[in-house]
Short mmCIF file of C-alpha atoms and ligand atoms in Angstrom, two decimals:
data_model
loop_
_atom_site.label_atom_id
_atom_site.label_comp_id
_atom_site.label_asym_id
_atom_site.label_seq_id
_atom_site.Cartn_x
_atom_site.Cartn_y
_atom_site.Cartn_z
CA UNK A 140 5.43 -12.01 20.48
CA UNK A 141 2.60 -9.87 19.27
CA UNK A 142 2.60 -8.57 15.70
CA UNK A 143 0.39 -7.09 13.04
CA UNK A 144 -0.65 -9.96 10.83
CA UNK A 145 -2.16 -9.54 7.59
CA UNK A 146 -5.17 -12.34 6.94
CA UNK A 147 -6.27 -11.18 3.21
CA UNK A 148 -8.27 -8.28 1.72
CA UNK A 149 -8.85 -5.49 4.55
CA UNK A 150 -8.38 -8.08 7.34
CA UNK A 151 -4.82 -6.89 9.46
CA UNK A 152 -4.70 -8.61 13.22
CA UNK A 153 -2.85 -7.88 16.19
CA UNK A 154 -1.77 -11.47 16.62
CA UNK A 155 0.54 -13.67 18.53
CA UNK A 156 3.18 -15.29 16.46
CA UNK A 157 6.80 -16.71 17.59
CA UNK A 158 9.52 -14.67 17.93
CA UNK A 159 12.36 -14.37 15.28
CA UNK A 160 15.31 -15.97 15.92
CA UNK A 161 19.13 -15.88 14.21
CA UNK A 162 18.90 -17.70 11.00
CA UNK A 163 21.84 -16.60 9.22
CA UNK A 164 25.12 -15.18 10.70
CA UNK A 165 24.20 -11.79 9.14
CA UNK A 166 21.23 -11.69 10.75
CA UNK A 167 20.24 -9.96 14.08
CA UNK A 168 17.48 -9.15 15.94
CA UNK A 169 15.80 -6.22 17.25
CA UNK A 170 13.56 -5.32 19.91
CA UNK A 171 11.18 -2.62 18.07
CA UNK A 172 10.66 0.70 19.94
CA UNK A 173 8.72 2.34 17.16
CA UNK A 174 7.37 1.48 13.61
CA UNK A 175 5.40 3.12 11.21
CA UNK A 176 2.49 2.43 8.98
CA UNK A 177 3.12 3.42 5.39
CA UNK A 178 1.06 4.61 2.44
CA UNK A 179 2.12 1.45 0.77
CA UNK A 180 0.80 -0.31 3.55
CA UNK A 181 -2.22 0.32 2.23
CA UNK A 182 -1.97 -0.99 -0.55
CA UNK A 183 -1.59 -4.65 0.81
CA UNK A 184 -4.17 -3.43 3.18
CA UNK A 185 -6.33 -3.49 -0.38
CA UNK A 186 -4.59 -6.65 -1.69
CA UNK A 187 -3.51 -3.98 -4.46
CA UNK A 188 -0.41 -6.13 -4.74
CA UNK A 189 -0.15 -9.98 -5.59
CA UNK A 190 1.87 -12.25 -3.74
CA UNK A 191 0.89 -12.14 -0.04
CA UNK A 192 0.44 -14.41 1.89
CA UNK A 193 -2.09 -14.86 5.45
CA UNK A 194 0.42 -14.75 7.77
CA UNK A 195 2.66 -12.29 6.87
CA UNK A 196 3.54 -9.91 9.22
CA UNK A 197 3.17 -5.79 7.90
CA UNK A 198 5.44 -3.25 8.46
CA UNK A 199 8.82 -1.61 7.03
CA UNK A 200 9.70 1.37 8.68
CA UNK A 201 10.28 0.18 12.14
CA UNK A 202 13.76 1.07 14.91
CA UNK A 203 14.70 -0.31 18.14
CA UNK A 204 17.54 -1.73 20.29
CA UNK A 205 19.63 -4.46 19.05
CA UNK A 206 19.17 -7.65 21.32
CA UNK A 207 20.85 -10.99 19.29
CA UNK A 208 23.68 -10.57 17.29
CA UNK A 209 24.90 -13.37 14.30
CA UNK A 210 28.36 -14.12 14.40
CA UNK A 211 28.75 -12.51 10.97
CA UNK A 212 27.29 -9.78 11.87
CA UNK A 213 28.81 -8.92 15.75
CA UNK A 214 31.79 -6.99 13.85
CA UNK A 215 29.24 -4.42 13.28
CA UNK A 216 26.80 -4.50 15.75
CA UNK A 217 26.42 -5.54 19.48
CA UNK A 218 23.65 -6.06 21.99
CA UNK A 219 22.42 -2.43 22.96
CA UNK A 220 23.10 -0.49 20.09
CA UNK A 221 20.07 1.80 18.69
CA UNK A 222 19.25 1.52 15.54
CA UNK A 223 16.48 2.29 12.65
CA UNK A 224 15.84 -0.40 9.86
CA UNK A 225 16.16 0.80 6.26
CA UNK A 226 12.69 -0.70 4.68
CA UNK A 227 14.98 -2.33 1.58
CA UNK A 228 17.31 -4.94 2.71
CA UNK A 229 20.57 -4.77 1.19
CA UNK A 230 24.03 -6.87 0.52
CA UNK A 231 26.74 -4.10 0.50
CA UNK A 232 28.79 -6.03 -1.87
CA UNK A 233 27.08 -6.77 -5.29
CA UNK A 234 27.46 -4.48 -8.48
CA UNK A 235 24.42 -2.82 -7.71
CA UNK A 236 25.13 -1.89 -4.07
CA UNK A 237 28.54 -0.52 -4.67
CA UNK A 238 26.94 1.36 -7.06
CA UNK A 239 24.87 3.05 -4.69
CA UNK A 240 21.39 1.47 -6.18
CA UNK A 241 20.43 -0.26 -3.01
CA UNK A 242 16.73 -0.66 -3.45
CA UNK A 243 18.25 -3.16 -6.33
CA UNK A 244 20.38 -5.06 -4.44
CA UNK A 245 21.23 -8.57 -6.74
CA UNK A 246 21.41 -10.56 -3.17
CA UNK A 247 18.40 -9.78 -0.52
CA UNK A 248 15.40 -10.78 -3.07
CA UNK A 249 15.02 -15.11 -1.20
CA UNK A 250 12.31 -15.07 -4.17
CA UNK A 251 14.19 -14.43 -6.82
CA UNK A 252 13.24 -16.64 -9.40
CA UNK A 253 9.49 -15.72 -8.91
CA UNK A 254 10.96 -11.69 -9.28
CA UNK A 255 13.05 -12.73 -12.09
CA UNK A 256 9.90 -14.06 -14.02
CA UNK A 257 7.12 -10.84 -13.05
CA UNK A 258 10.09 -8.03 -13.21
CA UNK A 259 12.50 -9.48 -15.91
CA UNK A 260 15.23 -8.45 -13.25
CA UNK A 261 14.44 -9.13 -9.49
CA UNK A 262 14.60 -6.40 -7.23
CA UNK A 263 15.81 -6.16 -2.95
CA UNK A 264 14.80 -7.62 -0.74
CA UNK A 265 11.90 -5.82 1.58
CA UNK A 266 10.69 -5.90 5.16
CA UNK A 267 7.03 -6.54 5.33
CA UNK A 268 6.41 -6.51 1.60
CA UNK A 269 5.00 -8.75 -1.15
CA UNK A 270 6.36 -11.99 -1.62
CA UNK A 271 7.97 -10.72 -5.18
CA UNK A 272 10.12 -8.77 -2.86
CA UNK A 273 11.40 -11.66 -0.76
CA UNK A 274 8.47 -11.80 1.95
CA UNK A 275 10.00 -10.77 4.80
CA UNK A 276 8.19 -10.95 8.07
CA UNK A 277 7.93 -6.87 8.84
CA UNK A 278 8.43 -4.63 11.91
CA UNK A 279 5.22 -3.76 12.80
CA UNK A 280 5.83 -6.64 15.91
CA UNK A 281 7.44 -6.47 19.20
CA UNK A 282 10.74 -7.96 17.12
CA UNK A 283 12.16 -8.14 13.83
CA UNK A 284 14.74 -10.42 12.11
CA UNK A 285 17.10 -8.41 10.14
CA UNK A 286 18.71 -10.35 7.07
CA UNK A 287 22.22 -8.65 6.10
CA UNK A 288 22.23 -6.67 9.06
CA UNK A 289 25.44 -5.81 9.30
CA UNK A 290 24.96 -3.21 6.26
CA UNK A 291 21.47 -2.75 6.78
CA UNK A 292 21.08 -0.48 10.12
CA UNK A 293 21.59 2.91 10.60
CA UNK A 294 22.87 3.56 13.87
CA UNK A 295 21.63 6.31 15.88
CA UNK A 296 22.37 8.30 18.49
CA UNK A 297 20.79 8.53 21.97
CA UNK A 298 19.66 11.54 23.05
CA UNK A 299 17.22 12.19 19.97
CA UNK A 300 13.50 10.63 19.99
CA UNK A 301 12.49 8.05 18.21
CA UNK A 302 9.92 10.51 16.70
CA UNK A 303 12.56 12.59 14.80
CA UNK A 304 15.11 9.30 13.76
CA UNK A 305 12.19 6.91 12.52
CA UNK A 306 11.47 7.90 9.22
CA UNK A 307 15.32 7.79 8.04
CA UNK A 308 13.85 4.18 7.37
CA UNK A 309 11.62 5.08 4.41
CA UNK A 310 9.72 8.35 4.09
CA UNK A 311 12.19 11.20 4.78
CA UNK A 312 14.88 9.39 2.21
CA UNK A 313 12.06 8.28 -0.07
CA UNK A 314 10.99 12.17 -0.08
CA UNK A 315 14.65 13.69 -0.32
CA UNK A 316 15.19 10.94 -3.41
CA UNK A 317 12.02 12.47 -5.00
CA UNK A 318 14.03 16.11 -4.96
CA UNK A 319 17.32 14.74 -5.68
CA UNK A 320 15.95 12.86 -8.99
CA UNK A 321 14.71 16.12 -9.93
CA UNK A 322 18.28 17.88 -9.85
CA UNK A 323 17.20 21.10 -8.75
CA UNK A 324 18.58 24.24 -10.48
CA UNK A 325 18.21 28.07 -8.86
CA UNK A 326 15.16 29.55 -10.48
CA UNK A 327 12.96 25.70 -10.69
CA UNK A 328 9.32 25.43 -9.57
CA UNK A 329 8.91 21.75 -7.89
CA UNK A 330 5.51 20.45 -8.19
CA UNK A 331 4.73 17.66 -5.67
CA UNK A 332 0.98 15.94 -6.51
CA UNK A 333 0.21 13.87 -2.89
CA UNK A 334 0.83 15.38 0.18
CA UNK A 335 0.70 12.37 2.20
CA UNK A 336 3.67 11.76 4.71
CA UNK A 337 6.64 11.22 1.80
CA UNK A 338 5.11 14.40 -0.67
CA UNK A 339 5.82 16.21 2.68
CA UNK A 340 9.08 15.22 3.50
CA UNK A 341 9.52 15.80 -0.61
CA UNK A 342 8.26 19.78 0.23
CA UNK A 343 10.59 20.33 2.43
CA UNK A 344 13.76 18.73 1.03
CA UNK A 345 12.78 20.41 -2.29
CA UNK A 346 13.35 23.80 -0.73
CA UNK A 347 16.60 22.70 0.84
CA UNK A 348 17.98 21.15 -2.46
CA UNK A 349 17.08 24.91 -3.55
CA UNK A 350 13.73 24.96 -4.82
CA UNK A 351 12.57 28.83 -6.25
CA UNK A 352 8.76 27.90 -5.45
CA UNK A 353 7.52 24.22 -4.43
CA UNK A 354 3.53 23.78 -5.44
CA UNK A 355 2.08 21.10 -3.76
CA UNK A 356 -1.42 19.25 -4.68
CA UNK A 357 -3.90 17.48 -2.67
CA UNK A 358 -7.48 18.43 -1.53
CA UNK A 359 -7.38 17.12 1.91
CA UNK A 360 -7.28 20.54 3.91
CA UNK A 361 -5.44 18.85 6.55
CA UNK A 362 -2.56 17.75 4.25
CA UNK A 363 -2.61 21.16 2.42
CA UNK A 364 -2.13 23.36 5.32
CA UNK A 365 1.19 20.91 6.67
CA UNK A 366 2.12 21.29 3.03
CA UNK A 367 1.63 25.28 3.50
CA UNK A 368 3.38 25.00 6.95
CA UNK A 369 6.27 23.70 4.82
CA UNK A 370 6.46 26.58 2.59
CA UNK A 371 4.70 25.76 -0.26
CA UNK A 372 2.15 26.96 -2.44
CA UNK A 373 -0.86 25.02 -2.26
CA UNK A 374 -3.53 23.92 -4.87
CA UNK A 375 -6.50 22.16 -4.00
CA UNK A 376 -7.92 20.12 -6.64
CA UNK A 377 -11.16 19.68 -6.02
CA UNK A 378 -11.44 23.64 -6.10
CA UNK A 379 -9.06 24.78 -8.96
CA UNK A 380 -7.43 24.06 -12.45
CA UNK A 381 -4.55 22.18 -11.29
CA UNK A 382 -3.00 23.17 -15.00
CA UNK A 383 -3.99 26.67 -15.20
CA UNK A 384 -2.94 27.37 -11.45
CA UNK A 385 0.57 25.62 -12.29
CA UNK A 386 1.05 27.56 -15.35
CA UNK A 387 -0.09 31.11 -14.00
CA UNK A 388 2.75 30.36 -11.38
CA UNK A 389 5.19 30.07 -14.03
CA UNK A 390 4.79 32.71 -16.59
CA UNK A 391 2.60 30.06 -18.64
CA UNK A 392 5.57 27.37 -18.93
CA UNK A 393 4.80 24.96 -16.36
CA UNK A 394 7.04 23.74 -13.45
CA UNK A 395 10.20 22.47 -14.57
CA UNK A 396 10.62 19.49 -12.09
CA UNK A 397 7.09 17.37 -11.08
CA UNK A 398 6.99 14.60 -8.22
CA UNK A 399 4.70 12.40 -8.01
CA UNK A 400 3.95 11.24 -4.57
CA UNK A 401 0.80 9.12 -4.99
CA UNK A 402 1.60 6.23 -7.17
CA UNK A 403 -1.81 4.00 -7.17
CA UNK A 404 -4.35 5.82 -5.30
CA UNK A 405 -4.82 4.39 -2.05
CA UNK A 406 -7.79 6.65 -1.79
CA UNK A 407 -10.19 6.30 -4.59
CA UNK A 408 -10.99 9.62 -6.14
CA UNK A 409 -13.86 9.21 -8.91
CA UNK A 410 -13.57 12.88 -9.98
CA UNK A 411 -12.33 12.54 -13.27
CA UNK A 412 -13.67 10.61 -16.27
CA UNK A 413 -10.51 9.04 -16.91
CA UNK A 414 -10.79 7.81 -12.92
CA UNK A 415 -13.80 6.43 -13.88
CA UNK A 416 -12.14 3.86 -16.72
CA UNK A 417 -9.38 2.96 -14.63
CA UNK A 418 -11.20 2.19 -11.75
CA UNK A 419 -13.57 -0.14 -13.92
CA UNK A 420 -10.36 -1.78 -15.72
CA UNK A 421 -8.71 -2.24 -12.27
CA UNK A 422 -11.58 -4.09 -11.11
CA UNK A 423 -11.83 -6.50 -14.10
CA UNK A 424 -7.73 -7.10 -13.47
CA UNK A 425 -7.13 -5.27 -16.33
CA UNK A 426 -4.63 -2.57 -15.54
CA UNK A 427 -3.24 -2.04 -11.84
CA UNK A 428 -2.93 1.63 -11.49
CA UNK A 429 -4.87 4.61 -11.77
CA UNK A 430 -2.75 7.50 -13.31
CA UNK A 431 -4.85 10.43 -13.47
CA UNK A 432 -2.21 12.58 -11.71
CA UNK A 433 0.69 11.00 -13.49
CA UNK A 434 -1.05 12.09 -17.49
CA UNK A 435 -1.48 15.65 -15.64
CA UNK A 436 2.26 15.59 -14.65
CA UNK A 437 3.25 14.95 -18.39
CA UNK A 438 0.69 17.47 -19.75
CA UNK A 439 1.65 20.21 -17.85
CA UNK A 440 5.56 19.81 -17.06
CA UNK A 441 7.60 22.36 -19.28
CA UNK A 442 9.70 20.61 -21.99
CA UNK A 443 12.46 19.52 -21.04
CA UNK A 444 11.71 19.01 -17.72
CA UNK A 445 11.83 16.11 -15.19
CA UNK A 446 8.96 13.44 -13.90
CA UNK A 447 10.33 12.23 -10.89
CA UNK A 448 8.54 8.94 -9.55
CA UNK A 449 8.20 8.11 -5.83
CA UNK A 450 4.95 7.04 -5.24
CA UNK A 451 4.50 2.63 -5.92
CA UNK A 452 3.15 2.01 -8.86
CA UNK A 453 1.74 -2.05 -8.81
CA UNK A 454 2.25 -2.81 -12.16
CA UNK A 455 0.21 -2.00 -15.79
CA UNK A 456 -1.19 1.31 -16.78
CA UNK A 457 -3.05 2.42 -19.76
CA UNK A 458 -3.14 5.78 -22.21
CA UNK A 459 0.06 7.27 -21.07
CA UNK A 460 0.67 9.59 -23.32
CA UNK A 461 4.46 8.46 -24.25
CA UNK A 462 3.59 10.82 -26.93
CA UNK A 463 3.36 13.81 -25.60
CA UNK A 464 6.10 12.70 -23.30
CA UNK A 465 8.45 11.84 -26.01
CA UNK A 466 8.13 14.87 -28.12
CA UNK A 467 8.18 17.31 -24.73
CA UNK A 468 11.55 15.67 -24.01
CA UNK A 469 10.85 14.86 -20.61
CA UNK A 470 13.41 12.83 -18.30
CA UNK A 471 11.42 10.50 -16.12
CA UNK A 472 13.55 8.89 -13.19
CA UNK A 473 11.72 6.84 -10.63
CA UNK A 474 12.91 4.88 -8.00
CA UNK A 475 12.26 2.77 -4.76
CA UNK A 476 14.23 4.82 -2.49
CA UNK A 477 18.15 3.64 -1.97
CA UNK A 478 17.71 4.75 1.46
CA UNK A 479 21.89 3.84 2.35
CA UNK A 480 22.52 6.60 -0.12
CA UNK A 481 21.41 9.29 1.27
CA UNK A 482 21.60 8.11 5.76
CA UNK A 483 24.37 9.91 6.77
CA UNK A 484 23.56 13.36 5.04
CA UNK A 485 19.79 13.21 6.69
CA UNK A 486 21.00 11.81 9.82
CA UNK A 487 23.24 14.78 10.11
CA UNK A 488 20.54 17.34 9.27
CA UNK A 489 18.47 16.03 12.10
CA UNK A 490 21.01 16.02 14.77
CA UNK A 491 21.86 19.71 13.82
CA UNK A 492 18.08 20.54 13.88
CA UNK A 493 18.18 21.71 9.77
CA UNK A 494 14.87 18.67 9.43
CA UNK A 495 12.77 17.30 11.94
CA UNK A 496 10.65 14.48 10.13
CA UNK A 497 8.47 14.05 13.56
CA UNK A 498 6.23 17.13 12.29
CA UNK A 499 4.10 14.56 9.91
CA UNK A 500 3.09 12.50 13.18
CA UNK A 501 -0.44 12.69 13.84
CA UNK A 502 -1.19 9.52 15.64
CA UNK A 503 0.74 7.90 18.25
CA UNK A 504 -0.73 4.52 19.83
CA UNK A 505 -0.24 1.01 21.18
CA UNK A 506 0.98 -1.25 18.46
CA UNK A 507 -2.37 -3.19 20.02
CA UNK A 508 -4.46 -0.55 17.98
CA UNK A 509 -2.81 -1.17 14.60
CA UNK A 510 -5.82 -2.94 13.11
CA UNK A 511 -8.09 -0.07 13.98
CA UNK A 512 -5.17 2.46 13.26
CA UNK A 513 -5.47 1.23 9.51
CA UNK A 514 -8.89 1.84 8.86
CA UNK A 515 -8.41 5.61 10.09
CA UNK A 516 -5.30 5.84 7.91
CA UNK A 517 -7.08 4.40 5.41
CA UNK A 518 -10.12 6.51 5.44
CA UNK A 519 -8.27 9.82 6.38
CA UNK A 520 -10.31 10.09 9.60
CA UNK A 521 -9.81 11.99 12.23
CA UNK A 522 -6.85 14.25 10.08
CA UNK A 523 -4.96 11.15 10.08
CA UNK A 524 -1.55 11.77 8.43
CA UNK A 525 1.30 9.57 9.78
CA UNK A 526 0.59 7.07 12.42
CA UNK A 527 3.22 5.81 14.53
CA UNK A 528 2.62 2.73 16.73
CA UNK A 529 4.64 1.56 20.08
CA UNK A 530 4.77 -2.21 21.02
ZN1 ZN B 136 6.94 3.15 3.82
ZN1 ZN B 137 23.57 -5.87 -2.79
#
C-alpha cells in the first residue's frame, strides 16, 4: 500500500510499504477514506520529539470502512462498518480507562518500559506517534491496523461526510477537552492563545459550554478572522498588548479561564526576548519548549482562575514562574485528550447540526501530495489551516 513515511528531520515520503495485517484478535483493519495532518505532526515533521524511527508511518486522525475483523474483536465490529479512529489507543478495561482517563490507558503503550523510564508512568498507546507512545504505524496510508479495536472506533453513521465526522478522532474532542477543563461558569471570559485547527474547535465549544466572551490570540489574519467567524474577540499579537487588551475586556481582572492551544511552537516566532533564549537553549538540547505564551497565560489569568493545557508540550521548560502561579492560586489541568469521553456527546451535536468541525478544512488533496502538503502546513502558505488528505 502507499503511505506517508517519515525518513528523519523534514524528510516525510509518499512511499510503498506492506499492508497491515491481523496481529492480535483485537485488532482490525481499515481501509482509510480520510485522514488528517495534525499540528503535532509537525512536530515530528521537526524531529521536535525523540524516539522515531525512519520508517514510521505519520498520521493519527484518520476514518474509513472496516475490511478484516480479529476474532476478538468481530463481537463489535464487522466488515463494512464506518468508522473514525480515536488518535489514543485504548484497553477499555484497566483502572485508568474505567475511569474515563483514556489518553492513559495502563495497556496500549507496546513500549512501556522505555515510557516507564522518560515519563515515570507510561502513557497510551498512539497511532502514528513517537516510539515513547508505543510506535504505532499511523493512518496517513491507504490502511491502518487498529490494536484494541473493539473499544477503540467510533462508529458512524452514513449519510454524513467524512468532512464533518473526521475530527471526532482528535481535534474537535481535543478542543471541547480544552473548555471542559476550564469548567465554565455564566459570566467567564475564555482566552484561547493558538488558533490553529484545535484553538478553533476550543472557540466554539467554549461558547457552547457557556462562555460570556471567548478572546482568541494569534496574528495569522487568516486564523483570526475563522476565530472571529466563530464568535470571538480577536487579538492580534503582533499589533497589540495581548495583556492590556485582555484586561480592558475584563474590567482590569483578566480572563478567568486561559487555553493554551500552541504547546511548542511549531512556527518559530522570534518576537520576544524571552523567544530569543529559548530558541538558543532548544538548539543546544537544553530545554524542549518555548513557553512565551504559556508565562503570558499565568501573568495575566485572574487569581483563582484556570490554565487549561491542550497544546503538546515535548518535555523541559525553563523560568515558569511557579511563583506567580502559586501565590495567584491558579488550577492548571492539562491533558492529551480522552477522546472516548466525550464521542457520543460530539457525535450527537454533529448529526443534529449544533457543530460542524468541517469549517477548519482548507485543503483537500490526494494522500499522494502529503509530502508537499506538509511544507505548506508547515509554513502557513497559501492560508493553510487544516489539510485533509484522500488515499
Ligand atoms: Zn492531531
Ligand atoms: Zn486501558
Amino acid at each position: 500500500m502507499k503511505a506517508l513515511v517519515w525518513h528523519g528531520k523534514e524528510d516525510i515520503r509518499y512511499d510503498t510499504v506492506s499492508d497491515p495485517g491481523i496481529e492480535h484478535p483485537r485488532d482490525a483493519i481499515i481501509k482509510v477514506t480520510s485522514c488528517a495532518i495534525c499540528g503535532s505532526d509537525l512536530h515530528l515533521f521537526h524531529n521536535f520529539i525523540p524516539a522515531m524511527m525512519p520508517g514510521d508511518i505519520m498520521g493519527h486522525e484518520s476514518m474509513g470502512e472496516v475490511v478484516e475483523v480479529g476474532s476478538e474483536a468481530a463481537g463489535k465490529l464487522k466488515k463494512g462498518d464506518r468508522v473514525v479512529i480515536p488518535f489514543t489507543i485504548y484497553c477499555g478495561d484497566c483502572e485508568q480507562c474505567r475511569r474515563g482517563n483514556f489518553s492513559v490507558c495502563e495497556r496500549t503503550n507496546r513500549h512501556k518500559k522505555l515510557a516507564d523510564k522518560v515519563f515515570g508512568h507510561a502513557t497510551a498507546g498512539l497511532f502514528g506517534y513517537t516510539h515513547l507512545t508505543g510506535g504505532y504505524p499511523g493512518g496517513q496510508a491507504e490502511y491502518l491496523r487498529v490494536p484494541f479495536a473493539d473499544t477503540t472506533h467510533i462508529k458512524v453513521p452514513d449519510g454524513i461526510s467524512d468532512e464533518k465526522l473526521l475530527f471526532l478522532s482528535d481535534i474537535l474532542p481535543t478542543g471541547w477537552q480544552a473548555a471542559k477543563q476550564c469548567d465554565i461558569e455564566p459570566g467567564d471570559t475564555v482566552a484561547i492563545w493558538g488558533c490553529g485547527p484545535v484553538g478553533q474547535m476550543a472557540i466554539r465549544s467554549a461558547l457552547l459550554q457557556g462562555a460570556e466572551q471567548v478572546v482568541a490570540i494569534d496574528y495569522l489574519p487568516e486564523r483570526l478572522s475563522m476565530a472571529a467567524a466563530g464568535g470571538a474577540i480577536t487579538i492580534d499579537f503582533k499589533k497589540e498588548s495581548v495583556i492590556e487588551r485582555l484586561n480592558g475586556l475584563t474590567g482590569g481582572k483578566g480572563p478567568q479561564k486561559c487555553i493554551d492551544a500552541i504547546g511548542t511552537e511549531s512556527h518559530v516566532s522570534l518576537s520576544h526576548p524571552d523567544t530569543l533564549v529559548d530558541r538558543f537553549k532548544q538548539t543546544l538540547m537544553l530545554e524542549n519548549d518555548r513557553p512565551h505564551a504559556l508565562r503570558e497565560m499565568i501573568y495575566v489569568c485572574r487569581p483563582a482562575g484556570t490554565i487549561s493545557i491542550v497544546g503538546v508540550y515535548t518535555g523541559l521548560i525553563d523560568n515558569v514562574p511557579m511563583g506567580m502561579a502559586m501565590n495567584k492560586g491558579l488550577n492548571f489541568r492539562m491533558a492529551q485528550a480522552h477522546v472516548a469521553r466525550w464521542t457520543d456527546e460530539l457525535l450527537a451535536m454533529i448529526e443534529d447540526g449544533r457543530i460542524d468541525p468541517s469549517f477548519v478544512i482548507t485543503h483537500k488533496v490526494d494522500l499522494s501530495q502529503g509530502p508537499e502538503m506538509y511544507r505548506v502546513f508547515r509554513d502557513q502558505q497559501d492560508s493553510c489551516i487544516k489539510v485533509v488528505l484522500t488515499p
